[in-house]
mmCIF file with all atom_site columns, C-alpha atoms in Angstrom:
data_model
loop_
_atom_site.group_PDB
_atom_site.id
_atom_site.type_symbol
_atom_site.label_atom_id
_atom_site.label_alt_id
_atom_site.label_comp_id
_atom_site.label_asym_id
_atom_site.label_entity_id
_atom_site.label_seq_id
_atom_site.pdbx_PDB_ins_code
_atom_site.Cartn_x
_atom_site.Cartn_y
_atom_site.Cartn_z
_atom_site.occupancy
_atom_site.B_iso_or_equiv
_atom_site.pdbx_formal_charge
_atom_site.auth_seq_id
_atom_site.auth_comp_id
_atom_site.auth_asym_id
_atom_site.auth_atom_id
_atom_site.pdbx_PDB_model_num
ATOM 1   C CA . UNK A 1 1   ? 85.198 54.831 47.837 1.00 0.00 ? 1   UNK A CA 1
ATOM 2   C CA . UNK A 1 2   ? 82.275 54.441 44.961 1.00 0.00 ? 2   UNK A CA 1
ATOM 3   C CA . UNK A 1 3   ? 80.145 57.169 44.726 1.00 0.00 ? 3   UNK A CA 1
ATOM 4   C CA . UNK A 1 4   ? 77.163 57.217 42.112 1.00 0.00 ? 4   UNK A CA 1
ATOM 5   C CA . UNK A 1 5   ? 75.393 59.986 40.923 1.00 0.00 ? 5   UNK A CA 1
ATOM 6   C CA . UNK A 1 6   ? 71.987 59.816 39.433 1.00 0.00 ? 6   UNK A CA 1
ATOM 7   C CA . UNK A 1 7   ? 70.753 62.319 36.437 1.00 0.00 ? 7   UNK A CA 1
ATOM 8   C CA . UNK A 1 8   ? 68.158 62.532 33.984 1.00 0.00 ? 8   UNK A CA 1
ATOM 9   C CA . UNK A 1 9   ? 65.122 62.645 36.279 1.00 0.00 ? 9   UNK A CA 1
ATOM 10  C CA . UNK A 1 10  ? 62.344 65.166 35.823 1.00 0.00 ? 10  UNK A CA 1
ATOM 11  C CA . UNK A 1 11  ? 58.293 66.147 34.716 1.00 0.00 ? 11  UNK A CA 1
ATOM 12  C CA . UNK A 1 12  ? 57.042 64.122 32.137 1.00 0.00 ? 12  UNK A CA 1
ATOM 13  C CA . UNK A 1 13  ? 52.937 63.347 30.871 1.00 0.00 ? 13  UNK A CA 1
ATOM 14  C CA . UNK A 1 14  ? 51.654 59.706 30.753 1.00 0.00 ? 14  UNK A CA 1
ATOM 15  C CA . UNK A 1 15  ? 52.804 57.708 28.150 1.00 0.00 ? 15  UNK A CA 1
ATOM 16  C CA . UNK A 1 16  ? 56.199 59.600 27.797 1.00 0.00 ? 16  UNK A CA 1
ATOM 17  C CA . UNK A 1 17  ? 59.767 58.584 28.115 1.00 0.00 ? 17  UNK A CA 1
ATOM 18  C CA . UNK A 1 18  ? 62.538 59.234 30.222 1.00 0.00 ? 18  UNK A CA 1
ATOM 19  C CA . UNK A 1 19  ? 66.715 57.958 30.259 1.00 0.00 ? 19  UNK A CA 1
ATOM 20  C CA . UNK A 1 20  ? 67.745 57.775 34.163 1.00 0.00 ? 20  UNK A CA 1
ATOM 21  C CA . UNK A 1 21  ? 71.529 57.674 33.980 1.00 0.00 ? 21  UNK A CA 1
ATOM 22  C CA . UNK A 1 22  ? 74.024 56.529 37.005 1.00 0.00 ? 22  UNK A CA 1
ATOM 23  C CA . UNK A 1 23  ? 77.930 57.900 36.840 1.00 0.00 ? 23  UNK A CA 1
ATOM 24  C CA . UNK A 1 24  ? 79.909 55.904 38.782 1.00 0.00 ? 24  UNK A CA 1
ATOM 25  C CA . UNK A 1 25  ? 83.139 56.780 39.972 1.00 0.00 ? 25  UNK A CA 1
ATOM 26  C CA . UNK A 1 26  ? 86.146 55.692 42.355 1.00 0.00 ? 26  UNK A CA 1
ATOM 27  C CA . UNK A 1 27  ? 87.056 52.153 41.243 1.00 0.00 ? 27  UNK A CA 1
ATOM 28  C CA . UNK A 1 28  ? 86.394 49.827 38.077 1.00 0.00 ? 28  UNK A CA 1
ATOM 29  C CA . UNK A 1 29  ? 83.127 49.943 36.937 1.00 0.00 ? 29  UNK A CA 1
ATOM 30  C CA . UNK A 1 30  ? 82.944 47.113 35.263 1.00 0.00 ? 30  UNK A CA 1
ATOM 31  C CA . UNK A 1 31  ? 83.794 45.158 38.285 1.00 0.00 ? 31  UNK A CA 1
ATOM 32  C CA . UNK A 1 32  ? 80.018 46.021 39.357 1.00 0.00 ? 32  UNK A CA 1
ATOM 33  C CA . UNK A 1 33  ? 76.535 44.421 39.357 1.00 0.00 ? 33  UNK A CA 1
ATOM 34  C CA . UNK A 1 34  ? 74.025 47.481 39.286 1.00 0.00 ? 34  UNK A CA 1
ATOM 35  C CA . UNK A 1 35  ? 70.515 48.023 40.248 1.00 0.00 ? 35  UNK A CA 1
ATOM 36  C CA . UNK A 1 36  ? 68.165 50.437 40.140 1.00 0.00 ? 36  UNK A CA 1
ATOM 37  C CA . UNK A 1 37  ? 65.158 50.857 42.740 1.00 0.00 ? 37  UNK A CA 1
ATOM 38  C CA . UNK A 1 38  ? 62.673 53.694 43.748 1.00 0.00 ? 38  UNK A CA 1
ATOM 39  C CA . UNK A 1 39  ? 60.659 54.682 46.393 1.00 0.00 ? 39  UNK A CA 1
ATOM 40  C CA . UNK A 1 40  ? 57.363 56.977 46.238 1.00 0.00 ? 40  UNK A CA 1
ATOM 41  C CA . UNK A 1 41  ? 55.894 58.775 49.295 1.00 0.00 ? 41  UNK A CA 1
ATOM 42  C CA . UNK A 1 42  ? 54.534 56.327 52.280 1.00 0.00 ? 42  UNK A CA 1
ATOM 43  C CA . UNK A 1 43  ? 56.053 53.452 50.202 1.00 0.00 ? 43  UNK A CA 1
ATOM 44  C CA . UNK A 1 44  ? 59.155 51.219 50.804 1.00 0.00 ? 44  UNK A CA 1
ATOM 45  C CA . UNK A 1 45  ? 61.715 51.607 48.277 1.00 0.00 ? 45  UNK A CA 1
ATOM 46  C CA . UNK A 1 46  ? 61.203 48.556 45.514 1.00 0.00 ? 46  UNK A CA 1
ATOM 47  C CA . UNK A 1 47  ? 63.240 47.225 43.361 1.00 0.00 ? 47  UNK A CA 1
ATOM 48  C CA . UNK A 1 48  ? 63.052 48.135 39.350 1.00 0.00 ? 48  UNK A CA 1
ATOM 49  C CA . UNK A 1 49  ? 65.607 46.652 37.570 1.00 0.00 ? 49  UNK A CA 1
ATOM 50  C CA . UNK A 1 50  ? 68.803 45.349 37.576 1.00 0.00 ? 50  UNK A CA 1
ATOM 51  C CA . UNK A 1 51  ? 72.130 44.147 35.430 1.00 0.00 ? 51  UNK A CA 1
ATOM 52  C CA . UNK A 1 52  ? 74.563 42.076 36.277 1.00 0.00 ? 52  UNK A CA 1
ATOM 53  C CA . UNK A 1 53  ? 78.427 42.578 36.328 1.00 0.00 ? 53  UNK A CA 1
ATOM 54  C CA . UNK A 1 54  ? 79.460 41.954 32.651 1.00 0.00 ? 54  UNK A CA 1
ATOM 55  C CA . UNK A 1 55  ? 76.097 43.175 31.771 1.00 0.00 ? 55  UNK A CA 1
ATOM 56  C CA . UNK A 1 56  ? 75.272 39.564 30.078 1.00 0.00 ? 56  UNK A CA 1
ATOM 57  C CA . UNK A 1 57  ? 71.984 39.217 32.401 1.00 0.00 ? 57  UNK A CA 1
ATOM 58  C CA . UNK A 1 58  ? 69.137 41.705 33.381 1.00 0.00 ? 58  UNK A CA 1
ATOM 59  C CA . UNK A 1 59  ? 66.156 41.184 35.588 1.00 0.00 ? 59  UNK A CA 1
ATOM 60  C CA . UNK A 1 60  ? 62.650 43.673 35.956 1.00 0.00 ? 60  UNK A CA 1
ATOM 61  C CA . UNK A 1 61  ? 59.771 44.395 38.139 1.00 0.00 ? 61  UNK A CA 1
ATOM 62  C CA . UNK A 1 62  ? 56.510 42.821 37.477 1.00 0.00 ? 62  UNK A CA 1
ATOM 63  C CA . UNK A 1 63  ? 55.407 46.538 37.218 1.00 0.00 ? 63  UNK A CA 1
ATOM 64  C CA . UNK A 1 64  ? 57.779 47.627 34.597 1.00 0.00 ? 64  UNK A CA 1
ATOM 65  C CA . UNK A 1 65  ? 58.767 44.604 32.478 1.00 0.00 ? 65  UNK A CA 1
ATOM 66  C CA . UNK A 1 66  ? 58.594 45.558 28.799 1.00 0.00 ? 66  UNK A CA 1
ATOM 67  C CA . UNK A 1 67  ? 58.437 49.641 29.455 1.00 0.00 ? 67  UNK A CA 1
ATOM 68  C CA . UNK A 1 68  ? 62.124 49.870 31.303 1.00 0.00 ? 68  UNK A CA 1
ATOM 69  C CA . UNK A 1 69  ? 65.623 48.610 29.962 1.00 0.00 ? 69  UNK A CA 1
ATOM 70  C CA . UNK A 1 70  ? 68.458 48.499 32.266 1.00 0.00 ? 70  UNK A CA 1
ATOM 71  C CA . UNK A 1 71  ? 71.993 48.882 30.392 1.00 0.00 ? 71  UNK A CA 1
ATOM 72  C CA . UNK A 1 72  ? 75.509 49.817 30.762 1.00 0.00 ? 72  UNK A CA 1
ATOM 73  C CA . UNK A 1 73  ? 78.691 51.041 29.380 1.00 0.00 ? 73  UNK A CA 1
ATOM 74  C CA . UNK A 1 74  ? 81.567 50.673 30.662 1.00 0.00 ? 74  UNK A CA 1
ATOM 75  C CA . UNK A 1 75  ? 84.422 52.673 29.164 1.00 0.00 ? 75  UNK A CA 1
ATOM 76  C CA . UNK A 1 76  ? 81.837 55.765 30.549 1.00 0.00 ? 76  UNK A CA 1
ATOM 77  C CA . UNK A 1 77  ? 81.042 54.003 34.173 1.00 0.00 ? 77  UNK A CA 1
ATOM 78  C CA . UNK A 1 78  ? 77.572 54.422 33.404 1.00 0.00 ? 78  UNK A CA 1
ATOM 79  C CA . UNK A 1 79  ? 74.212 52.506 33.487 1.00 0.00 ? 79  UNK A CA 1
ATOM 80  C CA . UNK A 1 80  ? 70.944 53.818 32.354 1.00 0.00 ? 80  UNK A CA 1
ATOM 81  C CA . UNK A 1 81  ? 67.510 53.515 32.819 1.00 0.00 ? 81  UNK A CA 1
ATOM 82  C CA . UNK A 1 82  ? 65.470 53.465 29.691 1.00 0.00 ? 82  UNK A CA 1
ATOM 83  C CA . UNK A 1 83  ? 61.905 54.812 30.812 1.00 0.00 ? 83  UNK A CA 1
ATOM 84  C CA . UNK A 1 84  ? 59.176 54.119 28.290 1.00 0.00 ? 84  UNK A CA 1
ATOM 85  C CA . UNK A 1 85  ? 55.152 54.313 28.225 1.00 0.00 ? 85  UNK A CA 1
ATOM 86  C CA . UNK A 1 86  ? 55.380 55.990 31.921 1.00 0.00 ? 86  UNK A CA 1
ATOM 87  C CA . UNK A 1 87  ? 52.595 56.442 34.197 1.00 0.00 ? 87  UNK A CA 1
ATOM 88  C CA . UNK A 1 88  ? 51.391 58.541 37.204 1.00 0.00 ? 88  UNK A CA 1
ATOM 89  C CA . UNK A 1 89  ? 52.080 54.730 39.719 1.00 0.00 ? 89  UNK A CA 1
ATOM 90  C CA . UNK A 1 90  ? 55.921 55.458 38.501 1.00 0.00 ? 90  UNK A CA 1
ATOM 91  C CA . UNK A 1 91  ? 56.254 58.402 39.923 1.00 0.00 ? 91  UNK A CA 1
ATOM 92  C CA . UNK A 1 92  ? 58.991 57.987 42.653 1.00 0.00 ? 92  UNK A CA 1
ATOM 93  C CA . UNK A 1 93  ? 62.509 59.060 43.930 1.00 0.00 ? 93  UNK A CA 1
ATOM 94  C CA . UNK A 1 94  ? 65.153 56.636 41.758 1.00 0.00 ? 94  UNK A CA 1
ATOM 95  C CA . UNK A 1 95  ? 68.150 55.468 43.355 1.00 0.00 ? 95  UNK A CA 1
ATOM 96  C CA . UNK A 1 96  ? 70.813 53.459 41.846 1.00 0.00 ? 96  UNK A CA 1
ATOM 97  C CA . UNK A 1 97  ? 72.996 50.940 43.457 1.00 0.00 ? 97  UNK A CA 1
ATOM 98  C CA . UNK A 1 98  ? 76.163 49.212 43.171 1.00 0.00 ? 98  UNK A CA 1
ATOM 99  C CA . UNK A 1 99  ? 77.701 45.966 44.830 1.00 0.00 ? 99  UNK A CA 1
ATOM 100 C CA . UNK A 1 100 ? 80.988 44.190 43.929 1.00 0.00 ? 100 UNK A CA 1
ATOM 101 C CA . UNK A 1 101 ? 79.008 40.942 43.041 1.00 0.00 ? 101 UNK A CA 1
ATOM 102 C CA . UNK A 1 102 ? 78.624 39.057 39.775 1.00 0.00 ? 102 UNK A CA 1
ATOM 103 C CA . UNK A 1 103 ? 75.111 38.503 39.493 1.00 0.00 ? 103 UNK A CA 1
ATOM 104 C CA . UNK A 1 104 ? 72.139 40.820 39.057 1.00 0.00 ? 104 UNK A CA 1
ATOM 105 C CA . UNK A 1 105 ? 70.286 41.353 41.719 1.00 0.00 ? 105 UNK A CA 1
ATOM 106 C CA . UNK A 1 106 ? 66.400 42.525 43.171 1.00 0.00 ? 106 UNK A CA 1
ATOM 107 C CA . UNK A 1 107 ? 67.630 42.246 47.096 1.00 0.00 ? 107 UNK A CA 1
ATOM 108 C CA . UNK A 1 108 ? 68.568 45.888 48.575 1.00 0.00 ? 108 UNK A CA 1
ATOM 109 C CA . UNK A 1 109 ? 70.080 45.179 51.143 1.00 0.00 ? 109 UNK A CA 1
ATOM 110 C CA . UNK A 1 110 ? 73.072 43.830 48.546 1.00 0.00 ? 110 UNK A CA 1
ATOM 111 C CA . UNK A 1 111 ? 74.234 46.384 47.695 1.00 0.00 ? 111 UNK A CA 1
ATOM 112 C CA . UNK A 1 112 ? 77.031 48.550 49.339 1.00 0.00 ? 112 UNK A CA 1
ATOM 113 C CA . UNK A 1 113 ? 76.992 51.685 47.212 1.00 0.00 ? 113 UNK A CA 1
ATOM 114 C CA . UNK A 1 114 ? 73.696 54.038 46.465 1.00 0.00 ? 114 UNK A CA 1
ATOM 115 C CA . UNK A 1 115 ? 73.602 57.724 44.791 1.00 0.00 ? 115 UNK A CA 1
ATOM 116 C CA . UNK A 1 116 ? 71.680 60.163 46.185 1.00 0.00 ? 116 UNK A CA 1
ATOM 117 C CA . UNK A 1 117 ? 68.206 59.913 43.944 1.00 0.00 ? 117 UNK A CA 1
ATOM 118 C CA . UNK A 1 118 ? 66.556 61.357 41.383 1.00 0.00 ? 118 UNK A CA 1
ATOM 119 C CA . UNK A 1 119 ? 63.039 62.385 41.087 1.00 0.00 ? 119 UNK A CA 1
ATOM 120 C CA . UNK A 1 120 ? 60.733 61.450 38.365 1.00 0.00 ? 120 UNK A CA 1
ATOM 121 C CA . UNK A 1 121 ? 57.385 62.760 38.270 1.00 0.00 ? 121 UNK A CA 1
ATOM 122 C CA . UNK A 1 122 ? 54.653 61.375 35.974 1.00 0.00 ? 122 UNK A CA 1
ATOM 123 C CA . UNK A 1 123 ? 51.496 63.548 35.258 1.00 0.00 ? 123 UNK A CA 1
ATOM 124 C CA . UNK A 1 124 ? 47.961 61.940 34.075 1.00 0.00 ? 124 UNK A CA 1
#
């Protein structure tokens, strides 16, 4: 069974940064594409970014392409979330995700595996 567990969430002002990381544990990482998402209040959880299996290929949201990098490292079954420039529209609950596929992927309802969130909170 994979289980993923989300850290690094938290309060930060406009224009600050944050590192979202995703521990993954119970088989090979490595043999895992991985994607991050989020979902604010009243919304439907959206896709943010996501890496594929040997980490060779990444893809963003409109909404966050060239403030968020998506990376990995394997020998510590981790992928992060680089947070940059944030503002108040990113503030959401952060879920990662994990299928056994190859390639990165935007589509939810791909993945298998999801941690139980994180919450990051941007203040104007």
């Amino acid at each position: 069974q994979v289980q993923l567990v989300e850290s690094g969430g938290g309060l930060v002002q406009a224009g600050g940064s944050l590192r979202l990381s995703c521990a993954r544990s119970g088989a090979t990482f490595n043999g895992y594409r991985m994607g991050w998402f989020r979902q604010a209040p009243e919304k439907e959880r959206e896709f943010v970014a996501a890496i594929s299996r040997s980490g060779g290929s990444t893809y963003y949201a409109d909404s966050v392409k060239g403030r968020f990098t998506i990376s990995r490292d394997n020998a510590k079954n981790t992928v992060y979330l680089q947070m940059n420039s944030l503002k108040p529209e990113d503030t959401a609950v952060y879920y990662c995700a994990a299928d056994y596929g190859v390639l990165a992927s935007r589509t939810a309802s791909e993945y298998d595996y999801w941690g139980q969130g994180t919450q990051v909170t941007v203040s104007s």
